[in-house]
Every structure is written in structure tokens, then in C-alpha cells.
Amino acid sequence: MVAVQAQDPAQAVIGVIFGPPGSGKGTQASRIESEAMLKHLSTGEILRAEVAKGTPTGKEVGRIMAAGDLVPDELIVDIVRGRLPEAEAGAGVLLDGFPRTVRQAQALDAMLAEEGHRVDRVIALEVPEAELVERLLHRAEVEGRSDDTREAIAERMHEYHKLTEAVLDYYRRQGVDVVRVDGTGSPDQVFERIRRALPSPSAWEDASGPKGPGRVGGDAN
Ligand code: ADP
């Protein structure tokens, strides 16, 4: 991966980091953000900030999240719609935690199409469920996140299988390049695998064809 700098908003790269709860999406997205200069947009973080503000919406969202359920599609789509233009104006965006349902994916496609964009690439982290639960329970001790209880974790896994997994098939059917990456091991090891899975400097762009000059800097591999 290399540093990218879009000169034209139409060249913005749209990536999605995908995976079950606890697969390390946020950790890897932060690294990709620094290396590929993509703006990391985490819907979980945005929602937690809303909860922290204690607004009426935040209170409702806090209850939903603590139970391990998904917030309504309309709410999250509105939030992303508000943030996307700013993110798209730069080199590109890496979505983390969104889209989580096929309806959200369709709404995202519609939003992107308005700007002449589409999802260029999906990185799907794969981790066995037993390890995910172990990681989340460990995180509960370290970070004390309200949705890292056994009950909420079970519900989040259930929602993932019921609603979110289908998003990958949705993208595959559309011909979007879905890169599967083994998400086990240390964050460094996983990041190295992501780099290897995206071998060419223009790997972020390849999926949707060349978009003209939009990158600066050398190959970081
Ligand atoms: P994780 O992937 O570990 O569950 P996130 O921070 O991505 O962590 O999400 C935490 C919670 O925030 C989810 O369980 C859900 O309640 C809510 N949430 C985040 N993104 C979405 C989304 N796109 N649609 C609905 N709910 C979401």
C-alpha cells in the first residue's frame, strides 16, 4: 500500500473493512488509514461518541448497542450520509462497521453513485468464532465496553450471521473484489497479510480499473 492523494474527488478510493465482531476491523483500519491515507470511518466509534454525548438519540442507541443489537438502518445510513462527502473529498475512505446489512449496502451504493463512486474493494477478516469470543471477553476486562458482555457478544454474533454475512455475497455478486484475510495472530501479522493481499501499489484502485494519476509516494512494502 502507498500513500494516496486524490486530485479529483471522482478518484477517491472507497474501501470496506469487513468482519465479525472482534475480528480486528478497527485496529487494522487505523493502520491502513495511516499507510494508505484513507479516511477511517467507523460507525461503531461514531455511535459511541453519540452515546457519550447523552443526547436522546444517544440514550436510545446506547440501549440498542448494549444489548448487542443493530441500530436501525435509517439512523446509521443518515449518519454515514452526513459524513461521506467530507471523507470522499480526500484520497478516499475506509468504512469500518458499515454496511452491516444488505439494505445498508444498497443505500451506500446509491449514495456513492450520486458522486460517481462505487465500493472498490472489500477486505474481509476471518477469525474462528471461539477466538472472537475470547478476544471480546478479554477486551471487556481491558476497555469495559458495554457490549462486551457474554449476552451481548452472543447477540452480536447472531446478528452478524443473520444480517451482516450476506453483505459479502452482495458485493461478490456485484463483482467487487473481496479479499479474504486470515485475521488470527498479532495485529502486526494480520496487517502484513493485508499488505501481501494487496500486492500492487495501485491495489486499491485495480478493482474498478485505472482512475488516472491519484497517488503519490512509493510502495510501502
Ligand atoms: P464490533 O464489530 O466489535 O461489534 P463496532 O464498534 O463496529 O464493533 O459496533 C458496535 C455496535 O455498534 C454494534 O453491535 C451495533 O449495535 C452498532 N453499530 C455499528 N455499526 C452499525 C451499523 N452499520 N448498523 C447498525 N448498527 C451498528
PDB file of C-alpha atoms and ligand atoms in Angstrom:
ATOM      1  CA  MET A   1       0.000   0.000   0.000  1.00  0.00           C
ATOM      2  CA  VAL A   2       1.152   3.505  -0.625  1.00  0.00           C
ATOM      3  CA  ALA A   3       0.228   6.987   0.368  1.00  0.00           C
ATOM      4  CA  VAL A   4      -2.551   8.245  -1.805  1.00  0.00           C
ATOM      5  CA  GLN A   5      -3.668  11.721  -2.618  1.00  0.00           C
ATOM      6  CA  ALA A   6      -6.661  12.301  -4.800  1.00  0.00           C
ATOM      7  CA  GLN A   7      -6.552  15.335  -7.034  1.00  0.00           C
ATOM      8  CA  ASP A   8     -10.068  14.837  -8.207  1.00  0.00           C
ATOM      9  CA  PRO A   9     -12.894  13.774  -5.895  1.00  0.00           C
ATOM     10  CA  ALA A  10     -14.021  11.271  -8.544  1.00  0.00           C
ATOM     11  CA  GLN A  11     -10.788   9.385  -7.859  1.00  0.00           C
ATOM     12  CA  ALA A  12     -11.489   8.832  -4.173  1.00  0.00           C
ATOM     13  CA  VAL A  13     -10.988   5.195  -3.227  1.00  0.00           C
ATOM     14  CA  ILE A  14     -13.831   3.527  -1.372  1.00  0.00           C
ATOM     15  CA  GLY A  15     -12.801   0.543   0.739  1.00  0.00           C
ATOM     16  CA  VAL A  16     -14.687  -1.523   3.268  1.00  0.00           C
ATOM     17  CA  ILE A  17     -13.087  -3.469   6.088  1.00  0.00           C
ATOM     18  CA  PHE A  18     -15.400  -6.293   6.934  1.00  0.00           C
ATOM     19  CA  GLY A  19     -15.534  -8.987   9.592  1.00  0.00           C
ATOM     20  CA  PRO A  20     -17.371 -10.315  12.617  1.00  0.00           C
ATOM     21  CA  PRO A  21     -17.279  -8.537  15.988  1.00  0.00           C
ATOM     22  CA  GLY A  22     -13.805  -8.862  17.489  1.00  0.00           C
ATOM     23  CA  SER A  23     -12.086  -9.608  14.180  1.00  0.00           C
ATOM     24  CA  GLY A  24      -9.886  -6.520  14.499  1.00  0.00           C
ATOM     25  CA  LYS A  25     -11.500  -4.267  11.902  1.00  0.00           C
ATOM     26  CA  GLY A  26     -10.855  -1.096  13.887  1.00  0.00           C
ATOM     27  CA  THR A  27      -7.230  -1.951  14.648  1.00  0.00           C
ATOM     28  CA  GLN A  28      -6.419  -2.782  11.051  1.00  0.00           C
ATOM     29  CA  ALA A  29      -8.406   0.151   9.688  1.00  0.00           C
ATOM     30  CA  SER A  30      -6.313   2.584  11.746  1.00  0.00           C
ATOM     31  CA  ARG A  31      -3.145   1.112  10.268  1.00  0.00           C
ATOM     32  CA  ILE A  32      -4.487   1.179   6.743  1.00  0.00           C
ATOM     33  CA  GLU A  33      -5.580   4.766   7.354  1.00  0.00           C
ATOM     34  CA  SER A  34      -2.054   5.873   8.196  1.00  0.00           C
ATOM     35  CA  GLU A  35      -0.437   3.924   5.411  1.00  0.00           C
ATOM     36  CA  ALA A  36      -2.863   4.376   2.544  1.00  0.00           C
ATOM     37  CA  MET A  37      -4.115   7.809   3.682  1.00  0.00           C
ATOM     38  CA  LEU A  38      -7.693   6.633   3.557  1.00  0.00           C
ATOM     39  CA  LYS A  39     -10.071   8.291   5.980  1.00  0.00           C
ATOM     40  CA  HIS A  40     -11.174   5.706   8.546  1.00  0.00           C
ATOM     41  CA  LEU A  41     -14.904   5.956   9.151  1.00  0.00           C
ATOM     42  CA  SER A  42     -16.042   3.689  11.997  1.00  0.00           C
ATOM     43  CA  THR A  43     -19.785   3.661  12.600  1.00  0.00           C
ATOM     44  CA  GLY A  44     -19.228   1.993  15.994  1.00  0.00           C
ATOM     45  CA  GLU A  45     -16.997   4.905  17.066  1.00  0.00           C
ATOM     46  CA  ILE A  46     -19.442   7.487  15.758  1.00  0.00           C
ATOM     47  CA  LEU A  47     -22.266   5.802  17.669  1.00  0.00           C
ATOM     48  CA  ARG A  48     -20.222   5.550  20.877  1.00  0.00           C
ATOM     49  CA  ALA A  49     -19.490   9.281  20.625  1.00  0.00           C
ATOM     50  CA  GLU A  50     -23.218   9.915  20.273  1.00  0.00           C
ATOM     51  CA  VAL A  51     -23.892   7.789  23.356  1.00  0.00           C
ATOM     52  CA  ALA A  52     -21.227   9.693  25.306  1.00  0.00           C
ATOM     53  CA  LYS A  53     -22.961  12.991  24.491  1.00  0.00           C
ATOM     54  CA  GLY A  54     -26.052  11.711  26.292  1.00  0.00           C
ATOM     55  CA  THR A  55     -28.461  13.071  23.683  1.00  0.00           C
ATOM     56  CA  PRO A  56     -31.915  11.421  23.464  1.00  0.00           C
ATOM     57  CA  THR A  57     -30.715   9.600  20.327  1.00  0.00           C
ATOM     58  CA  GLY A  58     -27.548   8.644  22.162  1.00  0.00           C
ATOM     59  CA  LYS A  59     -29.524   7.137  25.017  1.00  0.00           C
ATOM     60  CA  GLU A  60     -31.626   5.046  22.668  1.00  0.00           C
ATOM     61  CA  VAL A  61     -28.567   3.979  20.676  1.00  0.00           C
ATOM     62  CA  GLY A  62     -26.765   3.091  23.921  1.00  0.00           C
ATOM     63  CA  ARG A  63     -29.538   0.696  24.906  1.00  0.00           C
ATOM     64  CA  ILE A  64     -29.513  -0.977  21.493  1.00  0.00           C
ATOM     65  CA  MET A  65     -25.724  -1.336  21.439  1.00  0.00           C
ATOM     66  CA  ALA A  66     -25.508  -2.659  25.000  1.00  0.00           C
ATOM     67  CA  ALA A  67     -27.959  -5.392  24.029  1.00  0.00           C
ATOM     68  CA  GLY A  68     -25.781  -6.310  21.052  1.00  0.00           C
ATOM     69  CA  ASP A  69     -28.451  -5.413  18.510  1.00  0.00           C
ATOM     70  CA  LEU A  70     -28.029  -3.336  15.370  1.00  0.00           C
ATOM     71  CA  VAL A  71     -29.278   0.232  15.348  1.00  0.00           C
ATOM     72  CA  PRO A  72     -31.964   0.914  12.705  1.00  0.00           C
ATOM     73  CA  ASP A  73     -30.723   1.102   9.115  1.00  0.00           C
ATOM     74  CA  GLU A  74     -32.270   4.566   8.587  1.00  0.00           C
ATOM     75  CA  LEU A  75     -30.360   6.035  11.521  1.00  0.00           C
ATOM     76  CA  ILE A  76     -26.971   4.684  10.531  1.00  0.00           C
ATOM     77  CA  VAL A  77     -27.493   5.484   6.851  1.00  0.00           C
ATOM     78  CA  ASP A  78     -28.291   9.102   7.782  1.00  0.00           C
ATOM     79  CA  ILE A  79     -25.135   9.285   9.883  1.00  0.00           C
ATOM     80  CA  VAL A  80     -22.976   7.940   7.059  1.00  0.00           C
ATOM     81  CA  ARG A  81     -24.682  10.224   4.544  1.00  0.00           C
ATOM     82  CA  GLY A  82     -23.649  13.176   6.705  1.00  0.00           C
ATOM     83  CA  ARG A  83     -20.003  12.104   6.870  1.00  0.00           C
ATOM     84  CA  LEU A  84     -19.346  10.602   3.473  1.00  0.00           C
ATOM     85  CA  PRO A  85     -18.965  13.765   1.379  1.00  0.00           C
ATOM     86  CA  GLU A  86     -16.152  15.042   3.590  1.00  0.00           C
ATOM     87  CA  ALA A  87     -14.399  11.672   3.547  1.00  0.00           C
ATOM     88  CA  GLU A  88     -14.849  11.290  -0.210  1.00  0.00           C
ATOM     89  CA  ALA A  89     -13.318  14.693  -0.782  1.00  0.00           C
ATOM     90  CA  GLY A  90      -9.910  13.322   0.268  1.00  0.00           C
ATOM     91  CA  ALA A  91      -7.919  10.400  -1.070  1.00  0.00           C
ATOM     92  CA  GLY A  92     -10.635   8.007  -0.113  1.00  0.00           C
ATOM     93  CA  VAL A  93     -12.430   6.341   2.715  1.00  0.00           C
ATOM     94  CA  LEU A  94     -12.232   3.042   4.554  1.00  0.00           C
ATOM     95  CA  LEU A  95     -15.570   2.090   6.040  1.00  0.00           C
ATOM     96  CA  ASP A  96     -15.454   0.051   9.247  1.00  0.00           C
ATOM     97  CA  GLY A  97     -18.667  -1.409  10.679  1.00  0.00           C
ATOM     98  CA  PHE A  98     -20.716  -0.271   7.704  1.00  0.00           C
ATOM     99  CA  PRO A  99     -22.525  -1.580   5.723  1.00  0.00           C
ATOM    100  CA  ARG A 100     -23.804  -4.226   8.115  1.00  0.00           C
ATOM    101  CA  THR A 101     -26.982  -5.198   6.302  1.00  0.00           C
ATOM    102  CA  VAL A 102     -27.822  -5.586   2.618  1.00  0.00           C
ATOM    103  CA  ARG A 103     -30.168  -2.592   2.924  1.00  0.00           C
ATOM    104  CA  GLN A 104     -27.279  -0.502   4.212  1.00  0.00           C
ATOM    105  CA  ALA A 105     -25.117  -1.738   1.323  1.00  0.00           C
ATOM    106  CA  GLN A 106     -27.805  -0.727  -1.170  1.00  0.00           C
ATOM    107  CA  ALA A 107     -28.150   2.680   0.476  1.00  0.00           C
ATOM    108  CA  LEU A 108     -24.371   3.116   0.333  1.00  0.00           C
ATOM    109  CA  ASP A 109     -24.297   2.228  -3.355  1.00  0.00           C
ATOM    110  CA  ALA A 110     -26.964   4.825  -4.043  1.00  0.00           C
ATOM    111  CA  MET A 111     -25.065   7.496  -2.094  1.00  0.00           C
ATOM    112  CA  LEU A 112     -21.794   6.693  -3.849  1.00  0.00           C
ATOM    113  CA  ALA A 113     -23.396   6.570  -7.280  1.00  0.00           C
ATOM    114  CA  GLU A 114     -24.501  10.189  -6.847  1.00  0.00           C
ATOM    115  CA  GLU A 115     -20.804  11.146  -6.760  1.00  0.00           C
ATOM    116  CA  GLY A 116     -19.776   8.726  -9.499  1.00  0.00           C
ATOM    117  CA  HIS A 117     -18.203   6.384  -6.951  1.00  0.00           C
ATOM    118  CA  ARG A 118     -18.588   2.732  -6.037  1.00  0.00           C
ATOM    119  CA  VAL A 119     -17.101   0.349  -3.499  1.00  0.00           C
ATOM    120  CA  ASP A 120     -13.677  -0.505  -4.917  1.00  0.00           C
ATOM    121  CA  ARG A 121     -12.529  -3.187  -2.541  1.00  0.00           C
ATOM    122  CA  VAL A 122     -13.595  -5.197   0.489  1.00  0.00           C
ATOM    123  CA  ILE A 123     -11.116  -6.696   2.939  1.00  0.00           C
ATOM    124  CA  ALA A 124     -12.810  -9.484   4.892  1.00  0.00           C
ATOM    125  CA  LEU A 125     -11.093 -10.568   8.101  1.00  0.00           C
ATOM    126  CA  GLU A 126     -11.655 -14.186   9.068  1.00  0.00           C
ATOM    127  CA  VAL A 127     -11.312 -15.431  12.641  1.00  0.00           C
ATOM    128  CA  PRO A 128     -12.834 -18.580  14.217  1.00  0.00           C
ATOM    129  CA  GLU A 129     -15.789 -17.786  16.459  1.00  0.00           C
ATOM    130  CA  ALA A 130     -14.257 -19.265  19.631  1.00  0.00           C
ATOM    131  CA  GLU A 131     -11.303 -16.883  19.284  1.00  0.00           C
ATOM    132  CA  LEU A 132     -13.600 -13.925  18.638  1.00  0.00           C
ATOM    133  CA  VAL A 133     -15.497 -14.560  21.869  1.00  0.00           C
ATOM    134  CA  GLU A 134     -12.241 -14.952  23.778  1.00  0.00           C
ATOM    135  CA  ARG A 135     -10.917 -11.652  22.368  1.00  0.00           C
ATOM    136  CA  LEU A 136     -14.104  -9.773  23.194  1.00  0.00           C
ATOM    137  CA  LEU A 137     -14.212 -11.099  26.749  1.00  0.00           C
ATOM    138  CA  HIS A 138     -10.594 -10.069  27.165  1.00  0.00           C
ATOM    139  CA  ARG A 139     -11.397  -6.618  25.781  1.00  0.00           C
ATOM    140  CA  ALA A 140     -14.219  -6.382  28.315  1.00  0.00           C
ATOM    141  CA  GLU A 141     -11.632  -6.579  31.088  1.00  0.00           C
ATOM    142  CA  VAL A 142      -9.334  -4.023  29.470  1.00  0.00           C
ATOM    143  CA  GLU A 143     -11.742  -1.488  27.969  1.00  0.00           C
ATOM    144  CA  GLY A 144     -15.025  -2.203  29.715  1.00  0.00           C
ATOM    145  CA  ARG A 145     -17.134  -1.697  26.594  1.00  0.00           C
ATOM    146  CA  SER A 146     -20.807  -2.060  27.482  1.00  0.00           C
ATOM    147  CA  ASP A 147     -21.461  -4.508  24.639  1.00  0.00           C
ATOM    148  CA  ASP A 148     -18.665  -6.918  25.556  1.00  0.00           C
ATOM    149  CA  THR A 149     -20.768  -8.951  27.999  1.00  0.00           C
ATOM    150  CA  ARG A 150     -21.382 -12.645  27.259  1.00  0.00           C
ATOM    151  CA  GLU A 151     -25.051 -11.995  26.423  1.00  0.00           C
ATOM    152  CA  ALA A 152     -24.351  -9.025  24.151  1.00  0.00           C
ATOM    153  CA  ILE A 153     -21.498 -10.871  22.418  1.00  0.00           C
ATOM    154  CA  ALA A 154     -23.823 -13.819  21.682  1.00  0.00           C
ATOM    155  CA  GLU A 155     -26.398 -11.423  20.242  1.00  0.00           C
ATOM    156  CA  ARG A 156     -23.796  -9.591  18.119  1.00  0.00           C
ATOM    157  CA  MET A 157     -22.617 -12.922  16.664  1.00  0.00           C
ATOM    158  CA  HIS A 158     -26.222 -13.859  15.974  1.00  0.00           C
ATOM    159  CA  GLU A 159     -26.868 -10.539  14.185  1.00  0.00           C
ATOM    160  CA  TYR A 160     -23.651 -10.963  12.238  1.00  0.00           C
ATOM    161  CA  HIS A 161     -24.697 -14.368  10.885  1.00  0.00           C
ATOM    162  CA  LYS A 162     -28.309 -13.361  10.353  1.00  0.00           C
ATOM    163  CA  LEU A 163     -27.831  -9.966   8.675  1.00  0.00           C
ATOM    164  CA  THR A 164     -24.222  -8.981   8.051  1.00  0.00           C
ATOM    165  CA  GLU A 165     -22.630 -12.016   6.400  1.00  0.00           C
ATOM    166  CA  ALA A 166     -24.959 -11.586   3.431  1.00  0.00           C
ATOM    167  CA  VAL A 167     -23.269  -8.259   2.654  1.00  0.00           C
ATOM    168  CA  LEU A 168     -20.188 -10.151   1.408  1.00  0.00           C
ATOM    169  CA  ASP A 169     -22.271 -12.143  -1.078  1.00  0.00           C
ATOM    170  CA  TYR A 170     -23.935  -8.921  -2.146  1.00  0.00           C
ATOM    171  CA  TYR A 171     -20.549  -7.452  -3.085  1.00  0.00           C
ATOM    172  CA  ARG A 172     -19.296 -10.679  -4.676  1.00  0.00           C
ATOM    173  CA  ARG A 173     -22.370 -10.794  -6.893  1.00  0.00           C
ATOM    174  CA  GLN A 174     -21.637  -7.228  -7.966  1.00  0.00           C
ATOM    175  CA  GLY A 175     -18.122  -8.210  -8.957  1.00  0.00           C
ATOM    176  CA  VAL A 176     -16.462  -6.138  -6.227  1.00  0.00           C
ATOM    177  CA  ASP A 177     -13.096  -7.593  -5.298  1.00  0.00           C
ATOM    178  CA  VAL A 178     -13.466  -9.256  -1.899  1.00  0.00           C
ATOM    179  CA  VAL A 179     -10.073 -10.042  -0.365  1.00  0.00           C
ATOM    180  CA  ARG A 180     -10.243 -12.629   2.404  1.00  0.00           C
ATOM    181  CA  VAL A 181      -7.543 -12.276   5.044  1.00  0.00           C
ATOM    182  CA  ASP A 182      -6.725 -14.600   7.944  1.00  0.00           C
ATOM    183  CA  GLY A 183      -7.374 -12.406  10.993  1.00  0.00           C
ATOM    184  CA  THR A 184      -5.713 -14.663  13.575  1.00  0.00           C
ATOM    185  CA  GLY A 185      -2.400 -13.845  15.218  1.00  0.00           C
ATOM    186  CA  SER A 186      -0.970 -10.486  16.257  1.00  0.00           C
ATOM    187  CA  PRO A 187      -2.145  -7.170  14.766  1.00  0.00           C
ATOM    188  CA  ASP A 188       1.251  -6.899  13.039  1.00  0.00           C
ATOM    189  CA  GLN A 189       0.892 -10.322  11.439  1.00  0.00           C
ATOM    190  CA  VAL A 190      -2.621  -9.533  10.225  1.00  0.00           C
ATOM    191  CA  PHE A 191      -1.537  -6.173   8.821  1.00  0.00           C
ATOM    192  CA  GLU A 192       1.312  -7.874   6.976  1.00  0.00           C
ATOM    193  CA  ARG A 193      -1.192 -10.313   5.441  1.00  0.00           C
ATOM    194  CA  ILE A 194      -3.377  -7.414   4.347  1.00  0.00           C
ATOM    195  CA  ARG A 195      -0.379  -5.794   2.674  1.00  0.00           C
ATOM    196  CA  ARG A 196       0.514  -9.019   0.932  1.00  0.00           C
ATOM    197  CA  ALA A 197      -3.072  -9.490  -0.186  1.00  0.00           C
ATOM    198  CA  LEU A 198      -2.902  -6.062  -1.818  1.00  0.00           C
ATOM    199  CA  PRO A 199       0.379  -6.524  -3.666  1.00  0.00           C
ATOM    200  CA  SER A 200       0.386  -3.744  -6.183  1.00  0.00           C
ATOM    201  CA  PRO A 201       0.790  -0.094  -5.296  1.00  0.00           C
ATOM    202  CA  SER A 202      -2.453   0.619  -7.045  1.00  0.00           C
ATOM    203  CA  ALA A 203      -4.209  -2.345  -5.451  1.00  0.00           C
ATOM    204  CA  TRP A 204      -6.909  -0.130  -4.040  1.00  0.00           C
ATOM    205  CA  GLU A 205      -7.725   1.106  -7.491  1.00  0.00           C
ATOM    206  CA  ASP A 206      -7.408  -2.049  -9.568  1.00  0.00           C
ATOM    207  CA  ALA A 207     -10.830  -3.434  -8.758  1.00  0.00           C
ATOM    208  CA  SER A 208     -12.604  -0.658 -10.608  1.00  0.00           C
ATOM    209  CA  GLY A 209      -9.996  -0.022 -13.224  1.00  0.00           C
ATOM    210  CA  PRO A 210      -7.416   2.740 -13.504  1.00  0.00           C
ATOM    211  CA  LYS A 211      -8.598   6.117 -12.383  1.00  0.00           C
ATOM    212  CA  GLY A 212      -5.720   8.176 -13.621  1.00  0.00           C
ATOM    213  CA  PRO A 213      -2.994   9.743 -11.508  1.00  0.00           C
ATOM    214  CA  GLY A 214      -4.088   9.905  -7.928  1.00  0.00           C
ATOM    215  CA  ARG A 215      -1.253   8.552  -5.881  1.00  0.00           C
ATOM    216  CA  VAL A 216       1.998   9.901  -4.586  1.00  0.00           C
ATOM    217  CA  GLY A 217       4.811   8.207  -2.707  1.00  0.00           C
ATOM    218  CA  GLY A 218       6.490   4.861  -3.166  1.00  0.00           C
ATOM    219  CA  ASP A 219       5.497   1.289  -2.478  1.00  0.00           C
ATOM    220  CA  ALA A 220       5.471   0.786   1.268  1.00  0.00           C
ATOM    221  CA  ASN A 221       6.090  -2.982   1.028  1.00  0.00           C
TER     222      ASN A 221
HETATM  223  P1  ADP B   1     -17.997  -4.768  16.657  1.00  0.00           P
HETATM  224  O1  ADP B   1     -17.749  -5.003  15.206  1.00  0.00           O
HETATM  225  O2  ADP B   1     -16.946  -5.334  17.539  1.00  0.00           O
HETATM  226  O3  ADP B   1     -19.384  -5.204  17.099  1.00  0.00           O
HETATM  227  P2  ADP B   1     -18.475  -1.888  16.282  1.00  0.00           P
HETATM  228  O4  ADP B   1     -17.829  -0.802  17.052  1.00  0.00           O
HETATM  229  O5  ADP B   1     -18.278  -1.930  14.822  1.00  0.00           O
HETATM  230  O6  ADP B   1     -17.921  -3.217  16.974  1.00  0.00           O
HETATM  231  O7  ADP B   1     -20.057  -1.875  16.552  1.00  0.00           O
HETATM  232  C1  ADP B   1     -20.577  -1.848  17.852  1.00  0.00           C
HETATM  233  C2  ADP B   1     -22.103  -1.764  17.816  1.00  0.00           C
HETATM  234  O8  ADP B   1     -22.499  -0.532  17.189  1.00  0.00           O
HETATM  235  C3  ADP B   1     -22.837  -2.837  17.037  1.00  0.00           C
HETATM  236  O9  ADP B   1     -23.043  -4.013  17.796  1.00  0.00           O
HETATM  237  C4  ADP B   1     -24.169  -2.119  16.724  1.00  0.00           C
HETATM  238  O10 ADP B   1     -25.007  -2.075  17.861  1.00  0.00           O
HETATM  239  C5  ADP B   1     -23.718  -0.699  16.448  1.00  0.00           C
HETATM  240  N1  ADP B   1     -23.419  -0.483  15.022  1.00  0.00           N
HETATM  241  C6  ADP B   1     -22.208  -0.135  14.490  1.00  0.00           C
HETATM  242  N2  ADP B   1     -22.283  -0.022  13.161  1.00  0.00           N
HETATM  243  C7  ADP B   1     -23.565  -0.318  12.824  1.00  0.00           C
HETATM  244  C8  ADP B   1     -24.276  -0.406  11.596  1.00  0.00           C
HETATM  245  N3  ADP B   1     -23.677  -0.169  10.414  1.00  0.00           N
HETATM  246  N4  ADP B   1     -25.593  -0.747  11.621  1.00  0.00           N
HETATM  247  C9  ADP B   1     -26.212  -0.984  12.772  1.00  0.00           C
HETATM  248  N5  ADP B   1     -25.603  -0.941  13.978  1.00  0.00           N
HETATM  249  C10 ADP B   1     -24.287  -0.604  14.015  1.00  0.00           C
END
